[in-house]
mmCIF file of N, CA and C in Angstrom:
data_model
loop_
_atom_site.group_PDB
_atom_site.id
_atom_site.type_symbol
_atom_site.label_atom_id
_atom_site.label_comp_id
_atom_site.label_asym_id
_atom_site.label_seq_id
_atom_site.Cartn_x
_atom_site.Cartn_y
_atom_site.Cartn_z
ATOM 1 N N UNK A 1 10.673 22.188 -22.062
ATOM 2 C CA UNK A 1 11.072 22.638 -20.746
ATOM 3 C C UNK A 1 12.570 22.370 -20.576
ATOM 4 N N UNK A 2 13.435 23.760 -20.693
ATOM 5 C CA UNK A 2 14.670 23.079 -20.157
ATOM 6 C C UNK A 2 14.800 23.528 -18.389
ATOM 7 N N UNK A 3 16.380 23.466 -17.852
ATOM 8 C CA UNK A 3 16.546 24.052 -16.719
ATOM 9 C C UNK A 3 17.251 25.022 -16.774
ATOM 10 N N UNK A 4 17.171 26.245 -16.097
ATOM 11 C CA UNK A 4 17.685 27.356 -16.748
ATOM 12 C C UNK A 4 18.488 27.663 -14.624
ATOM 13 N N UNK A 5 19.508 28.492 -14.543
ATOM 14 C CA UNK A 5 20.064 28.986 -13.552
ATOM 15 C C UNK A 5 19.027 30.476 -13.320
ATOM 16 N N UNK A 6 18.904 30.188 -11.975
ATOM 17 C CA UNK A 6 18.327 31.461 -11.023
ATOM 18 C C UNK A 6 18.962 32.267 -10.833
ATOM 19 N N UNK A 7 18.476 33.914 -11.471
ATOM 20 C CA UNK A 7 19.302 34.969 -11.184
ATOM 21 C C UNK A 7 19.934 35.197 -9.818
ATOM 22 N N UNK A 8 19.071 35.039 -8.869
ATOM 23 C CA UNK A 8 19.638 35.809 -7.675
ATOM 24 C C UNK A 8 20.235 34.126 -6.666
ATOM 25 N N UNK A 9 19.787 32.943 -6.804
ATOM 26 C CA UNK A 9 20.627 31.960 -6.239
ATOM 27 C C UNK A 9 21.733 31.093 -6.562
ATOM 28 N N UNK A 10 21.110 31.469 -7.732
ATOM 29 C CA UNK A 10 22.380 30.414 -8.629
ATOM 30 C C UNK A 10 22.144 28.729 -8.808
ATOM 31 N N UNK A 11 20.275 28.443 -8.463
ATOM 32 C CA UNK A 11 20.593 27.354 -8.125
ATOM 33 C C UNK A 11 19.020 26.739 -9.574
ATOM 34 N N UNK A 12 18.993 25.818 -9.895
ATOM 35 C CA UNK A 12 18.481 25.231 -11.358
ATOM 36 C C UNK A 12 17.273 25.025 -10.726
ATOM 37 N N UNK A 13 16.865 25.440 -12.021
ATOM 38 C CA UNK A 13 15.037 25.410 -11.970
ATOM 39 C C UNK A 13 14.820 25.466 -13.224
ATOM 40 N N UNK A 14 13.468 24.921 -13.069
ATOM 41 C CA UNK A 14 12.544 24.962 -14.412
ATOM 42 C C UNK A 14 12.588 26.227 -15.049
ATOM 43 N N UNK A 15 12.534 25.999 -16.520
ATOM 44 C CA UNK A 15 12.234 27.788 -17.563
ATOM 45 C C UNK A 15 11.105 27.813 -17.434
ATOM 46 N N UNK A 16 9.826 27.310 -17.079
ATOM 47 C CA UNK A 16 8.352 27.397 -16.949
ATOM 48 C C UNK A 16 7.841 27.952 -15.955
ATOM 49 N N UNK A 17 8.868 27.758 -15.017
ATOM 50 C CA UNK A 17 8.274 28.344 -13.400
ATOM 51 C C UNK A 17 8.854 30.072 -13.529
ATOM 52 N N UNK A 18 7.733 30.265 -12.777
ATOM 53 C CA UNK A 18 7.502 32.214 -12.952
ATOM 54 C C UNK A 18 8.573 32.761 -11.224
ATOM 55 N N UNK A 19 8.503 31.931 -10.847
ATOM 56 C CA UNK A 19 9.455 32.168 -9.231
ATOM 57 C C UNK A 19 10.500 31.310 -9.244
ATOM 58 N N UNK A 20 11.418 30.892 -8.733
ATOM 59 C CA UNK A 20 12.565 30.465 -7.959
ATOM 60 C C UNK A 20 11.598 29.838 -7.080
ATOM 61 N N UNK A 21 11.865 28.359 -7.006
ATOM 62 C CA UNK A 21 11.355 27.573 -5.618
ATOM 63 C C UNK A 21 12.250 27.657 -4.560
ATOM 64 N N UNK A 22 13.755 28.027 -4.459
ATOM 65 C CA UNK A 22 14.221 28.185 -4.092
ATOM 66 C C UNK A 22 14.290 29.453 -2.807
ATOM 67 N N UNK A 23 14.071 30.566 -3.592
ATOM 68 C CA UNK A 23 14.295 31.933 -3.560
ATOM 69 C C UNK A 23 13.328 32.869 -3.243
ATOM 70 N N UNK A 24 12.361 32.433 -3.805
ATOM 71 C CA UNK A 24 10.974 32.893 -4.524
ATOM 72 C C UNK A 24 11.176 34.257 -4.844
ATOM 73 N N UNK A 25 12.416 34.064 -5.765
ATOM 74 C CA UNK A 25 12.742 35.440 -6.923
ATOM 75 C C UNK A 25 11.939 35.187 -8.019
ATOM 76 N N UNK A 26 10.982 36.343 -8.290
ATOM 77 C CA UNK A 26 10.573 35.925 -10.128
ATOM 78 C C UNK A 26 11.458 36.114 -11.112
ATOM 79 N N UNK A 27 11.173 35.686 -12.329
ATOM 80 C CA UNK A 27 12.204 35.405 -13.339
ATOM 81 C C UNK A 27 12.699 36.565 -13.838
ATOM 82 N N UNK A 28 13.607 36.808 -14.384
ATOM 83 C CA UNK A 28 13.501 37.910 -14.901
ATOM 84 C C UNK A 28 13.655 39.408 -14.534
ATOM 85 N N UNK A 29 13.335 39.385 -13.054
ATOM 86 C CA UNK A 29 13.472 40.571 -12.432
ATOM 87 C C UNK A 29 14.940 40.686 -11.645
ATOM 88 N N UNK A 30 15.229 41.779 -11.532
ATOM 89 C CA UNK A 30 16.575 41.958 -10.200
ATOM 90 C C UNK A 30 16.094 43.021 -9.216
ATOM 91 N N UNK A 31 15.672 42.179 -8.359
ATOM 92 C CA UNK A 31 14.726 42.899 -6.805
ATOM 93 C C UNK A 31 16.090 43.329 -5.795
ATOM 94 N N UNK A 32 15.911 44.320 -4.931
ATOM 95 C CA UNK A 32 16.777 44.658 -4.178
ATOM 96 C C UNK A 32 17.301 43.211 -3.098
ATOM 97 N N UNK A 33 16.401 42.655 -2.925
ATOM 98 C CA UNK A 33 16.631 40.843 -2.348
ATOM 99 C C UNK A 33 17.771 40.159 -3.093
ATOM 100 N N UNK A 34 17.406 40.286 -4.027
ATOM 101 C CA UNK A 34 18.582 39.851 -5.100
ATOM 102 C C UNK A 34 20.102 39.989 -5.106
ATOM 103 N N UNK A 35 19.925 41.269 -5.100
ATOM 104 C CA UNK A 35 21.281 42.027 -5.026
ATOM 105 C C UNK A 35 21.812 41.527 -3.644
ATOM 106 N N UNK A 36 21.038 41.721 -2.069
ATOM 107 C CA UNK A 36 21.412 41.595 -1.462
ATOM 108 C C UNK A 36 22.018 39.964 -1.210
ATOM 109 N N UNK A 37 21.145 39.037 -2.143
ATOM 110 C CA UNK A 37 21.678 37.640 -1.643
ATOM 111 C C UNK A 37 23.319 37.588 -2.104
ATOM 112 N N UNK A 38 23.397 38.649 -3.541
ATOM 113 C CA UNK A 38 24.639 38.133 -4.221
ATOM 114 C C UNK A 38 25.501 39.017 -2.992
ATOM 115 N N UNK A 39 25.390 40.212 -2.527
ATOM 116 C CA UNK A 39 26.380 40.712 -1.419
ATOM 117 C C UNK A 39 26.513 39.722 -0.652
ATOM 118 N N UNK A 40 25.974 38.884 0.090
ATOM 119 C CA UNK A 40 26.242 38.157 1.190
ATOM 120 C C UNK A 40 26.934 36.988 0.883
ATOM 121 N N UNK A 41 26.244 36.668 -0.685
ATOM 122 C CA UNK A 41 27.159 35.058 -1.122
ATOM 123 C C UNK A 41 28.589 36.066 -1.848
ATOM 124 N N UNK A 42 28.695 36.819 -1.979
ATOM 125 C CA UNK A 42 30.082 37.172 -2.335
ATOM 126 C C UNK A 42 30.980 37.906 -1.028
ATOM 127 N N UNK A 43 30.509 38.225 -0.222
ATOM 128 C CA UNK A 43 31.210 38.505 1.610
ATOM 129 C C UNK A 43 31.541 36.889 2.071
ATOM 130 N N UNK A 44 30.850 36.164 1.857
ATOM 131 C CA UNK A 44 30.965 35.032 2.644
ATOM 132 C C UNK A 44 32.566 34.295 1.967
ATOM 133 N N UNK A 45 32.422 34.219 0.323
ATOM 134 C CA UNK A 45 33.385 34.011 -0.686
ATOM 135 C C UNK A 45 34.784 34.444 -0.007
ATOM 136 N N UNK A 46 34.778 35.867 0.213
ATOM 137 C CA UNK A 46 36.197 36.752 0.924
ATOM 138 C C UNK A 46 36.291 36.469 1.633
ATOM 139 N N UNK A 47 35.250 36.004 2.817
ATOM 140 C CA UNK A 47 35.563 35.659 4.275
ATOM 141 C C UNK A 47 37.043 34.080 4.256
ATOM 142 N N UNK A 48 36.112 33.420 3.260
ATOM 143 C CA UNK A 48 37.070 32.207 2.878
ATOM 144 C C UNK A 48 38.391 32.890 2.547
ATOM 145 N N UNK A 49 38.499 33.016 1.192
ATOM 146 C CA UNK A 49 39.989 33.444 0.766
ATOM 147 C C UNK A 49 40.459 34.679 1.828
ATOM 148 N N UNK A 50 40.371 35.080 2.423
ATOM 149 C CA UNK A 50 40.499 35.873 3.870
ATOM 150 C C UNK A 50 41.585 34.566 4.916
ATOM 151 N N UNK A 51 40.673 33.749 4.848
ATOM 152 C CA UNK A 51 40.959 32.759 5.798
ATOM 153 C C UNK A 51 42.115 31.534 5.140
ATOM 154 N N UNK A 52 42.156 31.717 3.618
ATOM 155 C CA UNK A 52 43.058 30.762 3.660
ATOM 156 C C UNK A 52 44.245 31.419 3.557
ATOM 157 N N UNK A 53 44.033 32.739 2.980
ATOM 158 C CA UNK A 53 45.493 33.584 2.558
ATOM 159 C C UNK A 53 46.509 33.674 3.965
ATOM 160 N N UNK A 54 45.507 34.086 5.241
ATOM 161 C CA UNK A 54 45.736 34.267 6.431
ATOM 162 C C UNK A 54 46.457 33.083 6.851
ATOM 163 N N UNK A 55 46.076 31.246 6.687
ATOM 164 C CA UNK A 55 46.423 30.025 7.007
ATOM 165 C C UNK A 55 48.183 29.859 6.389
ATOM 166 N N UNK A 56 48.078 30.295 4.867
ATOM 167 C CA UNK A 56 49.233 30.763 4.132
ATOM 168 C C UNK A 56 50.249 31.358 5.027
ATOM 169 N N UNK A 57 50.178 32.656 5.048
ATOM 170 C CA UNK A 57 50.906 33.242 6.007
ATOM 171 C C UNK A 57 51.923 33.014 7.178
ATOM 172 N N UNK A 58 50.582 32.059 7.578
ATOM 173 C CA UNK A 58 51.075 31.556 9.348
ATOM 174 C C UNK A 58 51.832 30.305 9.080
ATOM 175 N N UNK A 59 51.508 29.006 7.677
ATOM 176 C CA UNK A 59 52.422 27.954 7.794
ATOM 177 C C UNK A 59 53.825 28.850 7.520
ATOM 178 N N UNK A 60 54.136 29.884 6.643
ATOM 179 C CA UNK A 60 55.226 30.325 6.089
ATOM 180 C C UNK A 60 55.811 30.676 7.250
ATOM 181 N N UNK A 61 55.416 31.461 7.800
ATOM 182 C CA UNK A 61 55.953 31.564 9.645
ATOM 183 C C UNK A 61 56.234 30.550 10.224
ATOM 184 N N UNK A 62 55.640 29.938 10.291
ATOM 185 C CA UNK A 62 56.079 28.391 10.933
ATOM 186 C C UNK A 62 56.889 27.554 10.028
ATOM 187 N N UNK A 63 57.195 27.206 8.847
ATOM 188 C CA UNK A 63 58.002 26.836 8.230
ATOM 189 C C UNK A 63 59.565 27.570 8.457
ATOM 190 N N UNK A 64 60.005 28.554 8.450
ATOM 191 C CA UNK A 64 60.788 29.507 8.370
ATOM 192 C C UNK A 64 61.201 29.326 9.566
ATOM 193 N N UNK A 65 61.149 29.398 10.966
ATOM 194 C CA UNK A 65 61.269 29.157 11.948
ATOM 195 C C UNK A 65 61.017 27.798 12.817
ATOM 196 N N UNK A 66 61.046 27.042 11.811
ATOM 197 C CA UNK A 66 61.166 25.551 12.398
ATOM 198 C C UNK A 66 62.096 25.037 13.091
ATOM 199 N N UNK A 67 61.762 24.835 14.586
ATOM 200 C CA UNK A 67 63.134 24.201 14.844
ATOM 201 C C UNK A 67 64.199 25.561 15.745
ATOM 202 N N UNK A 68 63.524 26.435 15.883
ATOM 203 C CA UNK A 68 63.598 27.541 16.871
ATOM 204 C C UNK A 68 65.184 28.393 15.994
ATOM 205 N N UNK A 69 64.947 27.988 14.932
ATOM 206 C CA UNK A 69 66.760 28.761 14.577
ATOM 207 C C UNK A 69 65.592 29.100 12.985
ATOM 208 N N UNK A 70 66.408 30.347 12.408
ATOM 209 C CA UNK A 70 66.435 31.077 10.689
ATOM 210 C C UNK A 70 66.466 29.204 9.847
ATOM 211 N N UNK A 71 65.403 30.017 8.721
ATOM 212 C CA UNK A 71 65.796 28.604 8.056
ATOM 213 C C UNK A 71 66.878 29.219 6.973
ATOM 214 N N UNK A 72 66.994 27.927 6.218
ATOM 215 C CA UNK A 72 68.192 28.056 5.204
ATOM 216 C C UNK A 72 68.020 26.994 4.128
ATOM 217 N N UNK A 73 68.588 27.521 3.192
ATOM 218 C CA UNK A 73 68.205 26.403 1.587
ATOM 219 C C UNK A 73 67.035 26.471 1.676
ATOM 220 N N UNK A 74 66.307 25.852 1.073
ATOM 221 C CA UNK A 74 64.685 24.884 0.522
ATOM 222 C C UNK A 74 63.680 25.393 1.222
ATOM 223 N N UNK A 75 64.072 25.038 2.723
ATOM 224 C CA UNK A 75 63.117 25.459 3.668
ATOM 225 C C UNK A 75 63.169 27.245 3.829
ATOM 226 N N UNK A 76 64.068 27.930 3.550
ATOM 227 C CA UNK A 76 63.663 29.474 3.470
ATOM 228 C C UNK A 76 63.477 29.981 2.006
ATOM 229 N N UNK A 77 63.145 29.835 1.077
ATOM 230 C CA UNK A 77 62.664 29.573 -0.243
ATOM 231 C C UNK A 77 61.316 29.207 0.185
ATOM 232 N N UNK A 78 60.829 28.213 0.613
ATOM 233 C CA UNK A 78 59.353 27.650 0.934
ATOM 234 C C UNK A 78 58.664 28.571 1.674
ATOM 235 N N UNK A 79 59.347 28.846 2.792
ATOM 236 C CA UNK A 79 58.630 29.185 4.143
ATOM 237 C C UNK A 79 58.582 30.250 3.562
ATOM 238 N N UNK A 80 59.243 31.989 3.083
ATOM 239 C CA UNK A 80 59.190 33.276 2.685
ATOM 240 C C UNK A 80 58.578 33.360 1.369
ATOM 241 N N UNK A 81 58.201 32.257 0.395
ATOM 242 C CA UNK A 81 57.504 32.337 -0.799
ATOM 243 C C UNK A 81 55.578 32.258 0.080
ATOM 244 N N UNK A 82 55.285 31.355 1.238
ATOM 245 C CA UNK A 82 54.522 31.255 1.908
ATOM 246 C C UNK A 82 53.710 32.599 2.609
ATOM 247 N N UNK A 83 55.514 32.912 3.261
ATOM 248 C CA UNK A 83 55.045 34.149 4.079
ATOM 249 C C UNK A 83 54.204 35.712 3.103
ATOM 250 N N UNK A 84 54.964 35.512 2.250
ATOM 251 C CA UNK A 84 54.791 36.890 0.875
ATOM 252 C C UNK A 84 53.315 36.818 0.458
ATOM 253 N N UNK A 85 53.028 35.482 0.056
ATOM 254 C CA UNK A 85 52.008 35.552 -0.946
ATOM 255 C C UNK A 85 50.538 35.462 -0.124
ATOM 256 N N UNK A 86 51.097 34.845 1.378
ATOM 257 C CA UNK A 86 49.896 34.997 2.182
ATOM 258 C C UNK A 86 50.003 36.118 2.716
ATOM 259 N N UNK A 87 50.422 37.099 2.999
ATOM 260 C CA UNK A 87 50.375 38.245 3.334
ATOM 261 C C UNK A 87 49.768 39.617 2.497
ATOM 262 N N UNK A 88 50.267 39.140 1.043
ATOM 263 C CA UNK A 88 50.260 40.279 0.404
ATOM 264 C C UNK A 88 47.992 39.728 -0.192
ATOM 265 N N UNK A 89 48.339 38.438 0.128
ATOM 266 C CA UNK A 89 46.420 37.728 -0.802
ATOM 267 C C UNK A 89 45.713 38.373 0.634
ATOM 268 N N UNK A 90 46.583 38.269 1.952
ATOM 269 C CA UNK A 90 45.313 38.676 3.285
ATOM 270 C C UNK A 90 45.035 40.334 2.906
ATOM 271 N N UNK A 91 46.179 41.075 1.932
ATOM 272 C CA UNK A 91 46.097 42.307 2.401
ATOM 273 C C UNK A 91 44.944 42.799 1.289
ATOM 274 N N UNK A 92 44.912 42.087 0.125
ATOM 275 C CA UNK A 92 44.212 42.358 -1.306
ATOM 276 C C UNK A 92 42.906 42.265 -0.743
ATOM 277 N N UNK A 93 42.623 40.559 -0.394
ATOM 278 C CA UNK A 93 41.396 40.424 -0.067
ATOM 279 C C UNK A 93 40.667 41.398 1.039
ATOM 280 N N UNK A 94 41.681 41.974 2.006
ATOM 281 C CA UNK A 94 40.546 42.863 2.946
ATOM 282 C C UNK A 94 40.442 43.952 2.590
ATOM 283 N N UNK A 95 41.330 44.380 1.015
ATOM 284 C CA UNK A 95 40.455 45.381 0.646
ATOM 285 C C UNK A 95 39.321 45.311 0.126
ATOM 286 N N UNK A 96 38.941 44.084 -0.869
ATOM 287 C CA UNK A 96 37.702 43.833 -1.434
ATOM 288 C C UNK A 96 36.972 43.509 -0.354
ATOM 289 N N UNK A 97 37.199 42.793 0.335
ATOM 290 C CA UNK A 97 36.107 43.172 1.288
ATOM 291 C C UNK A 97 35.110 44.154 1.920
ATOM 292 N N UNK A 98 36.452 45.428 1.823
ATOM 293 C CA UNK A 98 35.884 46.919 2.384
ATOM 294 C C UNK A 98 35.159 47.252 1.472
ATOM 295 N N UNK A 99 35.720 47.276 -0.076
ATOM 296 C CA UNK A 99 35.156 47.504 -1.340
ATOM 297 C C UNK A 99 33.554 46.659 -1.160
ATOM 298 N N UNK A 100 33.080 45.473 -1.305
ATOM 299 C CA UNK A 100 32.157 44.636 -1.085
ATOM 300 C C UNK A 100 31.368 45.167 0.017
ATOM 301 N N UNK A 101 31.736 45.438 1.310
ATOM 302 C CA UNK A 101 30.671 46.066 1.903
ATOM 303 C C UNK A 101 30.328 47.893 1.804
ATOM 304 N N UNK A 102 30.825 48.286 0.656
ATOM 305 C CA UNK A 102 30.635 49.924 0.281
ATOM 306 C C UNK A 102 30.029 49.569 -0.805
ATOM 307 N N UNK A 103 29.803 48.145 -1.211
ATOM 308 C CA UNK A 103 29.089 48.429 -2.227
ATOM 309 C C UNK A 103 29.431 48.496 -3.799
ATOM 310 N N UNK A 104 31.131 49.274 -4.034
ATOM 311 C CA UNK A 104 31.791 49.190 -4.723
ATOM 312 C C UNK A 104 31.718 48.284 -5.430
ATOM 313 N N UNK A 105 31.920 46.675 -5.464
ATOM 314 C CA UNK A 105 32.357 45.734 -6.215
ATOM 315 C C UNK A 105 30.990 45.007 -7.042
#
């Protein structure tokens, strides 16, 4: 008996057991349940990186404008490397997202 990973949860179980105690996916099969758990655990995934790219963004904004004046040296290097990369990860991720709920991905 080893422990083998559950298709549709991802979560360890016996190779002997014919279901997921988890899930109660049988082994072996890919049921439309299935599919749907991995859509929702992979929407939920984007929702995150959604949310941190977005957090990104906003310190770079707030870095950059610290102190009510343009930054300069170090601090505008920091703050616009911030602003870019959270902007351009919020814009990627809400496409996979759209992609993810069409089904696409």
């Amino acid at each position: 008996m080893a422990l083998i990973e559950c298709s549709a949860c991802k979560k360890r179980i016996s190779s002997l057991a014919k279901s997921c105690q988890f899930c109660g996916v049988s082994q072996g099969e890919e049921s439309e349940g299935t599919q749907k758990i991995r859509q929702i655990n992979r929407a939920s995934q984007l929702q995150t990186h959604s949310f941190i790219a977005l957090t990104l963004f906003i310190a770079g904004v707030m870095i950059w404008f610290w102190g009510g004046e343009a930054a300069e040296g170090t601090r505008l290097y920091i703050g616009g490397a911030c602003f870019v990369f959270g902007f351009i990860g919020y814009l990627i991720t809400r496409i996979r997202i759209i992609l993810n709920r069409r089904g696409k991905v």
